[in-house]
Structures are given as C-alpha cells and as structure tokens.
mmCIF file of C-alpha atoms in Angstrom:
data_model
loop_
_atom_site.group_PDB
_atom_site.id
_atom_site.type_symbol
_atom_site.label_atom_id
_atom_site.label_comp_id
_atom_site.label_asym_id
_atom_site.label_seq_id
_atom_site.Cartn_x
_atom_site.Cartn_y
_atom_site.Cartn_z
ATOM 1 C CA UNK A 1 -24.319 57.460 24.148
ATOM 2 C CA UNK A 2 -22.392 58.553 21.073
ATOM 3 C CA UNK A 3 -19.109 57.369 22.588
ATOM 4 C CA UNK A 4 -20.498 53.847 23.311
ATOM 5 C CA UNK A 5 -21.847 53.585 19.773
ATOM 6 C CA UNK A 6 -18.434 54.551 18.326
ATOM 7 C CA UNK A 7 -16.686 51.967 20.488
ATOM 8 C CA UNK A 8 -19.219 49.279 19.470
ATOM 9 C CA UNK A 9 -18.737 50.185 15.809
ATOM 10 C CA UNK A 10 -14.996 49.569 16.210
ATOM 11 C CA UNK A 11 -15.130 46.489 18.442
ATOM 12 C CA UNK A 12 -17.704 44.459 16.513
ATOM 13 C CA UNK A 13 -15.727 44.367 13.219
ATOM 14 C CA UNK A 14 -12.523 43.536 15.108
ATOM 15 C CA UNK A 15 -14.235 40.687 16.976
ATOM 16 C CA UNK A 16 -15.705 39.396 13.724
ATOM 17 C CA UNK A 17 -12.272 39.323 12.062
ATOM 18 C CA UNK A 18 -10.663 37.620 15.053
ATOM 19 C CA UNK A 19 -13.375 34.978 15.327
ATOM 20 C CA UNK A 20 -13.491 34.115 11.622
ATOM 21 C CA UNK A 21 -9.706 34.044 11.188
ATOM 22 C CA UNK A 22 -9.125 31.907 14.287
ATOM 23 C CA UNK A 23 -11.768 29.402 13.183
ATOM 24 C CA UNK A 24 -10.047 29.142 9.784
ATOM 25 C CA UNK A 25 -6.685 28.569 11.453
ATOM 26 C CA UNK A 26 -8.125 25.895 13.726
ATOM 27 C CA UNK A 27 -9.732 24.142 10.762
ATOM 28 C CA UNK A 28 -6.662 24.384 8.551
ATOM 29 C CA UNK A 29 -4.329 22.907 11.132
ATOM 30 C CA UNK A 30 -6.291 19.639 11.492
ATOM 31 C CA UNK A 31 -5.099 16.706 9.367
ATOM 32 C CA UNK A 32 -7.785 14.333 10.636
ATOM 33 C CA UNK A 33 -9.814 12.579 7.980
ATOM 34 C CA UNK A 34 -9.559 10.636 4.756
ATOM 35 C CA UNK A 35 -6.945 11.505 2.128
ATOM 36 C CA UNK A 36 -6.306 10.170 -1.373
ATOM 37 C CA UNK A 37 -2.781 9.584 -2.584
ATOM 38 C CA UNK A 38 -2.461 10.121 -6.310
ATOM 39 C CA UNK A 39 -0.270 8.035 -8.651
ATOM 40 C CA UNK A 40 2.512 10.283 -9.988
ATOM 41 C CA UNK A 41 2.485 8.557 -13.372
ATOM 42 C CA UNK A 42 -1.236 8.092 -14.099
ATOM 43 C CA UNK A 43 -2.937 10.746 -11.979
ATOM 44 C CA UNK A 44 -5.319 8.094 -10.617
ATOM 45 C CA UNK A 45 -6.074 7.456 -6.950
ATOM 46 C CA UNK A 46 -3.647 4.890 -5.495
ATOM 47 C CA UNK A 47 -4.814 4.667 -1.908
ATOM 48 C CA UNK A 48 -7.159 6.215 0.584
ATOM 49 C CA UNK A 49 -5.470 6.884 3.914
ATOM 50 C CA UNK A 50 -7.126 7.832 7.176
ATOM 51 C CA UNK A 51 -5.083 10.254 9.280
ATOM 52 C CA UNK A 52 -5.919 10.528 12.987
ATOM 53 C CA UNK A 53 -4.183 11.989 16.047
ATOM 54 C CA UNK A 54 -3.569 9.988 19.198
ATOM 55 C CA UNK A 55 -4.240 11.332 22.713
ATOM 56 C CA UNK A 56 -0.996 13.378 22.583
ATOM 57 C CA UNK A 57 -1.898 14.949 19.210
ATOM 58 C CA UNK A 58 0.633 12.880 17.232
ATOM 59 C CA UNK A 59 -0.741 11.872 13.836
ATOM 60 C CA UNK A 60 -0.623 8.518 12.096
ATOM 61 C CA UNK A 61 -2.044 7.386 8.776
ATOM 62 C CA UNK A 62 -3.566 3.999 7.960
ATOM 63 C CA UNK A 63 -4.381 2.630 4.499
ATOM 64 C CA UNK A 64 -8.148 2.144 4.100
ATOM 65 C CA UNK A 65 -8.378 1.237 0.392
ATOM 66 C CA UNK A 66 -5.959 0.495 -2.448
ATOM 67 C CA UNK A 67 -6.442 0.717 -6.204
ATOM 68 C CA UNK A 68 -4.057 -1.038 -8.605
ATOM 69 C CA UNK A 69 -2.780 0.603 -11.763
ATOM 70 C CA UNK A 70 -4.721 -0.419 -14.841
ATOM 71 C CA UNK A 71 -3.166 -3.621 -16.159
ATOM 72 C CA UNK A 72 -1.288 -4.302 -12.920
ATOM 73 C CA UNK A 73 -1.926 -6.984 -10.338
ATOM 74 C CA UNK A 74 -3.087 -5.677 -6.966
ATOM 75 C CA UNK A 75 -0.347 -6.015 -4.364
ATOM 76 C CA UNK A 76 -2.097 -7.007 -1.148
ATOM 77 C CA UNK A 77 0.848 -7.393 1.239
ATOM 78 C CA UNK A 78 3.943 -5.421 2.122
ATOM 79 C CA UNK A 79 6.448 -7.724 0.397
ATOM 80 C CA UNK A 80 9.619 -5.582 0.388
ATOM 81 C CA UNK A 81 8.961 -3.863 3.711
ATOM 82 C CA UNK A 82 11.256 -4.045 6.725
ATOM 83 C CA UNK A 83 10.145 -5.601 10.015
ATOM 84 C CA UNK A 84 7.608 -5.212 11.573
ATOM 85 C CA UNK A 85 5.779 -4.471 8.281
ATOM 86 C CA UNK A 86 7.037 -7.493 6.312
ATOM 87 C CA UNK A 87 4.165 -9.457 4.706
ATOM 88 C CA UNK A 88 1.473 -7.428 6.486
ATOM 89 C CA UNK A 89 -1.718 -6.693 4.565
ATOM 90 C CA UNK A 90 -1.679 -3.241 2.958
ATOM 91 C CA UNK A 91 -5.250 -2.417 3.964
ATOM 92 C CA UNK A 92 -4.962 -1.549 7.639
ATOM 93 C CA UNK A 93 -1.218 -0.868 7.432
ATOM 94 C CA UNK A 94 -0.010 2.229 9.288
ATOM 95 C CA UNK A 95 2.172 4.035 6.733
ATOM 96 C CA UNK A 96 2.557 7.349 8.590
ATOM 97 C CA UNK A 97 3.688 7.503 12.208
ATOM 98 C CA UNK A 98 4.888 10.174 14.621
ATOM 99 C CA UNK A 99 3.805 13.239 12.629
ATOM 100 C CA UNK A 100 3.657 16.276 14.920
ATOM 101 C CA UNK A 101 2.151 19.726 14.476
ATOM 102 C CA UNK A 102 5.013 22.241 14.442
ATOM 103 C CA UNK A 103 3.325 25.582 13.726
ATOM 104 C CA UNK A 104 0.567 26.972 11.532
ATOM 105 C CA UNK A 105 -0.053 24.389 8.830
ATOM 106 C CA UNK A 106 3.360 22.714 9.172
ATOM 107 C CA UNK A 107 4.005 19.204 10.502
ATOM 108 C CA UNK A 108 7.289 17.346 11.000
ATOM 109 C CA UNK A 109 9.165 14.594 12.835
ATOM 110 C CA UNK A 110 7.096 11.867 11.193
ATOM 111 C CA UNK A 111 8.001 8.679 9.381
ATOM 112 C CA UNK A 112 6.453 7.406 6.153
ATOM 113 C CA UNK A 113 6.582 3.953 4.600
ATOM 114 C CA UNK A 114 6.175 3.326 0.877
ATOM 115 C CA UNK A 115 4.448 -0.074 1.005
ATOM 116 C CA UNK A 116 5.327 -0.895 -2.616
ATOM 117 C CA UNK A 117 9.086 -0.270 -2.469
ATOM 118 C CA UNK A 118 9.427 -0.931 1.266
ATOM 119 C CA UNK A 119 11.423 2.269 1.732
ATOM 120 C CA UNK A 120 11.016 4.373 4.869
ATOM 121 C CA UNK A 121 11.753 8.082 5.135
ATOM 122 C CA UNK A 122 11.468 10.945 7.561
ATOM 123 C CA UNK A 123 8.396 13.039 6.862
ATOM 124 C CA UNK A 124 7.417 16.701 6.789
ATOM 125 C CA UNK A 125 3.979 17.863 5.707
ATOM 126 C CA UNK A 126 2.234 21.133 4.980
ATOM 127 C CA UNK A 127 -1.519 21.539 4.872
ATOM 128 C CA UNK A 128 -2.901 24.023 2.339
ATOM 129 C CA UNK A 129 -4.744 27.047 3.675
ATOM 130 C CA UNK A 130 -7.998 25.572 2.327
ATOM 131 C CA UNK A 131 -7.309 22.367 4.285
ATOM 132 C CA UNK A 132 -7.979 20.234 1.192
ATOM 133 C CA UNK A 133 -4.443 19.492 0.001
ATOM 134 C CA UNK A 134 -1.616 17.940 1.992
ATOM 135 C CA UNK A 135 1.914 18.239 0.618
ATOM 136 C CA UNK A 136 4.145 15.513 2.006
ATOM 137 C CA UNK A 137 7.917 15.444 1.653
ATOM 138 C CA UNK A 138 9.991 12.411 2.496
ATOM 139 C CA UNK A 139 13.681 12.791 3.181
ATOM 140 C CA UNK A 140 16.635 10.724 4.358
ATOM 141 C CA UNK A 141 19.823 12.046 5.947
ATOM 142 C CA UNK A 142 18.338 15.577 5.792
ATOM 143 C CA UNK A 143 18.237 15.369 1.985
ATOM 144 C CA UNK A 144 14.826 16.063 0.495
ATOM 145 C CA UNK A 145 13.431 13.201 -1.510
ATOM 146 C CA UNK A 146 10.054 12.549 -2.994
ATOM 147 C CA UNK A 147 7.259 15.096 -2.611
ATOM 148 C CA UNK A 148 3.642 14.098 -3.051
ATOM 149 C CA UNK A 149 0.312 15.898 -2.786
ATOM 150 C CA UNK A 150 -2.688 14.191 -1.207
ATOM 151 C CA UNK A 151 -6.246 15.355 -1.659
ATOM 152 C CA UNK A 152 -8.780 15.425 1.193
ATOM 153 C CA UNK A 153 -11.821 13.216 0.646
ATOM 154 C CA UNK A 154 -14.986 15.215 1.291
#
C-alpha cells in the first residue's frame, strides 16, 4: 500500500505538469483569430486582420477593418499593388498567404502584402508565449526588412 501511494505521489504531479504545459504549447502555437496591426508612427490601430488556417494548416490573413490616420483620407482600394491585387478593395483583401508552422511558436514561408505601398515580401512570424503578440518580419532576397508587432483582439 505504501509503495502505491509513493508512486501516485510522484506520478500525479508529473502528469499535471505535462498536461498543463502541453495545453499551453497547443494554445500558443495557434495564430487563428483577429489581430490588430499598429501604426508605427502614431501607435494607433491601422487594420484588423483575421488569420485562419486552411485544411492543410497553412495560414492566411484577410483585412476585416481599416482605420485611416487622423487627418488622412481613407484608402479603400489597393492602388499601387501588383496583379492580382490591383484596385481590389482593402477590406476583404488577403494580405498574408502561405504562412506555415515551422516549430514551437515559429512560422515561415509566407508572403505579406503592404496594401498601401503595394510591396510584397517573404514573411516569418513568431507568436509570443502568451499568444497575444505576433511579431512579423518581412524580408526580400534573404535580407531582413520591416518588423511589426500585431496584438491579438480578445
């Protein structure tokens, strides 16, 4: 009886740690949901983007809402964008494509479109351990470019 009790006293805490840590990892690795992109210059919300995986687990992001800078006219279409994005409405535009889970909280092999400048870049992303901040890094020709943090909408 004493031996079983000792084993139970060791197994239960180990199971608890395994179950709680694996649930945190599973939660942290999911990008699905609404995210706010923040204007680098003003600190205000620029857009709300919905990120969802397809059946193969490849993520894409679609603009749901846009907010113009104070004193600026709202740009409603993708004026400077390359085909097939040229003159498409910004709301509903897929700005992230092909983003794949690599390991842990890391994602890569994606593409991102800046709908204001029309520039496209390769994309890497890292989800914070809390799952509430997404750090995106665009790059071209393997040279790191702009990095931006998005905040999860709760």
